[in-house]
mmCIF file of C-alpha atoms in Angstrom:
data_model
loop_
_atom_site.group_PDB
_atom_site.id
_atom_site.type_symbol
_atom_site.label_atom_id
_atom_site.label_comp_id
_atom_site.label_asym_id
_atom_site.label_seq_id
_atom_site.Cartn_x
_atom_site.Cartn_y
_atom_site.Cartn_z
ATOM 1 C CA PRO Q 303 -10.914 -20.811 14.311
ATOM 2 C CA LEU Q 304 -8.935 -17.726 15.034
ATOM 3 C CA ILE Q 305 -8.240 -15.601 11.897
ATOM 4 C CA ALA Q 306 -5.173 -13.598 12.373
ATOM 5 C CA ARG Q 307 -4.171 -11.368 9.646
ATOM 6 C CA PHE Q 308 -0.268 -10.812 8.652
ATOM 7 C CA ARG Q 309 0.137 -7.172 7.860
ATOM 8 C CA ASP Q 310 3.132 -5.449 6.722
ATOM 9 C CA GLU Q 311 3.394 -1.713 7.314
ATOM 10 C CA SER Q 312 6.588 -1.088 5.573
ATOM 11 C CA GLU Q 313 6.805 0.910 2.358
ATOM 12 C CA PRO Q 314 4.475 -0.670 -0.362
ATOM 13 C CA LEU Q 315 7.080 -1.154 -2.874
ATOM 14 C CA ILE Q 316 7.555 -5.066 -2.500
ATOM 15 C CA ASP Q 317 7.080 -6.762 -5.808
ATOM 16 C CA ARG Q 318 5.716 -10.019 -4.577
ATOM 17 C CA LEU Q 319 5.191 -11.200 -1.274
ATOM 18 C CA ARG Q 320 4.322 -14.941 -0.968
ATOM 19 C CA LEU Q 321 3.112 -16.958 2.052
ATOM 20 C CA PHE Q 322 3.824 -20.631 2.344
ATOM 21 C CA ALA Q 323 2.755 -23.222 4.901
ATOM 22 C CA LYS Q 324 4.569 -26.236 5.707
ATOM 23 C CA THR Q 325 2.588 -29.427 5.062
ATOM 24 C CA ASP Q 326 2.480 -32.657 7.040
ATOM 25 C CA ALA Q 327 4.629 -34.143 4.275
ATOM 26 C CA SER Q 328 7.405 -31.306 5.002
ATOM 27 C CA ARG Q 329 6.383 -29.628 1.687
ATOM 28 C CA LEU Q 330 5.625 -26.071 1.124
ATOM 29 C CA GLU Q 331 2.314 -25.103 0.106
ATOM 30 C CA LEU Q 332 1.602 -21.548 -1.379
ATOM 31 C CA ILE Q 333 -1.351 -20.111 0.486
ATOM 32 C CA GLN Q 334 -1.543 -16.608 -0.699
ATOM 33 C CA GLU Q 335 0.347 -14.088 -2.744
ATOM 34 C CA THR Q 336 0.293 -10.325 -2.935
ATOM 35 C CA GLY Q 337 2.637 -7.326 -3.862
ATOM 36 C CA ASN Q 338 3.046 -4.562 -6.327
ATOM 37 C CA ARG Q 339 3.343 -6.924 -9.431
ATOM 38 C CA ILE Q 340 -0.071 -8.239 -8.775
ATOM 39 C CA PRO Q 341 -3.128 -6.342 -9.948
ATOM 40 C CA PHE Q 342 -4.891 -4.593 -7.141
ATOM 41 C CA SER Q 343 -8.036 -6.602 -7.875
ATOM 42 C CA GLU Q 344 -6.218 -9.699 -7.197
ATOM 43 C CA ARG Q 345 -4.896 -8.988 -3.800
ATOM 44 C CA PRO Q 346 -6.338 -10.939 -0.938
ATOM 45 C CA PHE Q 347 -7.781 -7.697 0.683
ATOM 46 C CA ALA Q 348 -8.402 -4.191 -0.929
ATOM 47 C CA SER Q 349 -5.603 -2.427 1.098
ATOM 48 C CA ARG Q 350 -2.550 -0.446 0.185
ATOM 49 C CA HIS Q 351 -0.969 -2.526 2.905
ATOM 50 C CA PHE Q 352 0.069 -6.175 2.105
ATOM 51 C CA ILE Q 353 -2.363 -8.261 4.216
ATOM 52 C CA LEU Q 354 -2.561 -12.018 4.330
ATOM 53 C CA ASP Q 355 -4.817 -14.211 6.074
ATOM 54 C CA LEU Q 356 -3.731 -16.915 8.454
ATOM 55 C CA GLU Q 357 -6.592 -19.304 9.462
ATOM 56 C CA LEU Q 358 -5.498 -21.382 12.508
ATOM 57 C CA PRO Q 359 -7.826 -23.546 14.669
ATOM 58 C CA PRO Q 360 -7.182 -22.923 18.333
ATOM 59 C CA GLY Q 361 -4.420 -24.949 19.950
ATOM 60 C CA THR Q 362 -2.735 -25.800 16.708
ATOM 61 C CA GLU Q 363 0.776 -25.011 15.606
ATOM 62 C CA ARG Q 364 1.951 -24.499 12.013
ATOM 63 C CA GLU Q 365 5.101 -23.194 10.346
ATOM 64 C CA PHE Q 366 4.641 -20.391 7.818
ATOM 65 C CA TYR Q 367 7.362 -19.186 5.352
ATOM 66 C CA LEU Q 368 7.317 -15.763 3.793
ATOM 67 C CA ALA Q 369 9.193 -15.174 0.559
ATOM 68 C CA VAL Q 370 9.833 -11.531 -0.425
ATOM 69 C CA ASP Q 371 10.942 -10.477 -4.053
ATOM 70 C CA SER Q 372 11.704 -6.895 -4.889
ATOM 71 C CA THR Q 373 13.914 -4.782 -7.066
ATOM 72 C CA ASP Q 374 13.885 -1.938 -4.564
ATOM 73 C CA THR Q 375 15.507 -1.808 -1.249
ATOM 74 C CA ILE Q 376 12.824 -3.020 1.202
ATOM 75 C CA GLN Q 377 12.381 -2.837 4.939
ATOM 76 C CA LEU Q 378 9.895 -5.409 6.498
ATOM 77 C CA ASN Q 379 7.773 -4.616 9.517
ATOM 78 C CA PRO Q 380 5.357 -7.558 9.629
ATOM 79 C CA ARG Q 381 2.690 -8.036 12.456
ATOM 80 C CA LEU Q 382 0.242 -10.536 13.118
ATOM 81 C CA ILE Q 383 -3.119 -8.678 14.076
ATOM 82 C CA HIS Q 384 -6.422 -10.231 15.006
ATOM 83 C CA ALA Q 385 -8.989 -9.559 12.340
ATOM 84 C CA ASP Q 386 -11.045 -7.250 14.588
ATOM 85 C CA ASP Q 387 -8.043 -5.067 15.380
ATOM 86 C CA LEU Q 388 -6.832 -5.098 11.680
ATOM 87 C CA LEU Q 389 -10.423 -3.495 10.736
ATOM 88 C CA SER Q 390 -10.100 -0.660 13.191
ATOM 89 C CA SER Q 391 -6.350 -0.148 12.238
ATOM 90 C CA GLU Q 392 -7.294 0.205 8.554
ATOM 91 C CA ARG Q 393 -10.033 2.488 9.425
ATOM 92 C CA ARG Q 394 -7.608 4.962 11.298
ATOM 93 C CA ASP Q 395 -5.081 4.581 8.388
ATOM 94 C CA GLN Q 396 -7.791 5.528 5.897
ATOM 95 C CA LEU Q 397 -8.907 8.608 8.072
ATOM 96 C CA MET Q 398 -5.359 9.767 8.207
ATOM 97 C CA VAL Q 399 -4.543 9.380 4.593
ATOM 98 C CA GLY Q 400 -7.865 10.993 3.676
ATOM 99 C CA ALA Q 401 -7.000 13.998 5.775
ATOM 100 C CA TYR Q 402 -3.684 14.343 4.302
ATOM 101 C CA PHE Q 403 -5.173 14.273 0.701
ATOM 102 C CA GLY Q 404 -7.992 16.389 1.795
ATOM 103 C CA LEU Q 405 -5.706 19.221 2.821
ATOM 104 C CA LEU Q 406 -3.783 18.860 -0.202
ATOM 105 C CA ALA Q 407 -6.831 19.275 -2.362
ATOM 106 C CA ALA Q 408 -7.877 22.445 -0.338
ATOM 107 C CA MET Q 409 -4.417 23.763 -0.917
ATOM 108 C CA LEU Q 410 -4.652 23.189 -4.621
ATOM 109 C CA LEU Q 411 -8.117 24.710 -4.665
ATOM 110 C CA TYR Q 412 -7.007 27.889 -2.558
ATOM 111 C CA ASN Q 413 -3.946 28.389 -4.630
ATOM 112 C CA ALA Q 414 -5.925 28.010 -8.044
ATOM 113 C CA LEU Q 415 -8.261 30.804 -6.692
ATOM 114 C CA LEU Q 416 -5.379 32.945 -5.924
ATOM 115 C CA LEU Q 417 -3.974 32.404 -9.405
ATOM 116 C CA LEU Q 418 -7.197 33.421 -10.934
ATOM 117 C CA ILE Q 419 -7.725 36.482 -8.701
ATOM 118 C CA LEU Q 420 -4.165 37.742 -8.673
ATOM 119 C CA ARG Q 421 -2.890 36.615 -12.098
ATOM 120 C CA ASP Q 422 0.504 35.849 -10.654
ATOM 121 C CA THR Q 423 2.357 33.091 -12.453
ATOM 122 C CA THR Q 424 4.123 32.266 -9.355
ATOM 123 C CA TYR Q 425 1.023 30.236 -8.293
ATOM 124 C CA ILE Q 426 1.347 28.091 -11.526
ATOM 125 C CA ARG Q 427 4.659 26.746 -10.296
ATOM 126 C CA TYR Q 428 3.489 26.357 -6.812
ATOM 127 C CA LEU Q 429 0.299 24.360 -8.108
ATOM 128 C CA LEU Q 430 2.503 22.187 -10.250
ATOM 129 C CA PHE Q 431 4.811 21.682 -7.208
ATOM 130 C CA LEU Q 432 1.792 20.543 -5.017
ATOM 131 C CA VAL Q 433 0.467 18.217 -7.685
ATOM 132 C CA CYS Q 434 3.863 16.568 -8.130
ATOM 133 C CA ASN Q 435 4.407 16.235 -4.489
ATOM 134 C CA GLY Q 436 1.047 14.831 -4.046
ATOM 135 C CA LEU Q 437 1.565 12.151 -6.779
ATOM 136 C CA PHE Q 438 5.060 11.236 -5.247
ATOM 137 C CA ILE Q 439 3.512 10.904 -1.740
ATOM 138 C CA ALA Q 440 0.632 8.797 -3.170
ATOM 139 C CA ALA Q 441 3.195 6.506 -5.061
ATOM 140 C CA GLN Q 442 5.311 6.145 -1.791
ATOM 141 C CA MET Q 443 2.354 5.332 0.316
ATOM 142 C CA GLY Q 444 0.675 2.948 -2.258
ATOM 143 C CA VAL Q 445 -2.497 5.082 -2.492
ATOM 144 C CA ALA Q 446 -1.707 5.799 -6.122
ATOM 145 C CA TYR Q 447 -1.576 2.082 -6.925
ATOM 146 C CA GLU Q 448 -4.672 1.531 -5.035
ATOM 147 C CA SER Q 449 -6.691 4.412 -6.546
ATOM 148 C CA LEU Q 450 -5.164 5.771 -9.747
ATOM 149 C CA TRP Q 451 -3.744 2.645 -11.505
ATOM 150 C CA PRO Q 452 -4.901 -0.509 -9.723
ATOM 151 C CA ASP Q 453 -4.992 -2.826 -12.566
ATOM 152 C CA ARG Q 454 -1.600 -1.801 -14.125
ATOM 153 C CA PRO Q 455 1.152 -3.613 -11.980
ATOM 154 C CA TRP Q 456 3.743 -2.710 -14.586
ATOM 155 C CA TRP Q 457 3.312 1.079 -13.901
ATOM 156 C CA ALA Q 458 3.424 0.830 -10.230
ATOM 157 C CA PRO Q 459 7.238 0.398 -9.893
ATOM 158 C CA ARG Q 460 7.929 3.016 -12.698
ATOM 159 C CA ALA Q 461 5.734 5.495 -10.959
ATOM 160 C CA ASN Q 462 7.929 5.645 -8.008
ATOM 161 C CA PRO Q 463 11.314 7.134 -8.363
ATOM 162 C CA TYR Q 464 13.004 5.546 -5.579
#
């Protein structure tokens, strides 16, 4: 069977995302559930994006419905991706996120060294700005929920000021 994966690349601020499939008896059956209000360890895939599995045998048709709950404004950008393409896409995404936060860590270290050498208190404010900016970006991208508070779904919406 072909395993297609539904991936939503929008902002990871959706509280609950549920995928339903229509059965032969015209009823809706809950297949998978993910979102910000679910502990990270219970997500179908360990990713900051919302990824849901759709397993379809070749030549079959099936209706799926997506239910989205959120207290924030949302913008959906859903895509169906083959499982192999998803892995390479996730790998590229993780590389870019790692590069960004690696540069941020280098800037923090460099400015901390400047603070120690020059003893200029301006660097304290700049370091505080870098830390706050990094936490804000991490919360916006879903990296903070994935890495810093994965099993605290009550904190994820509160950590994001928007």
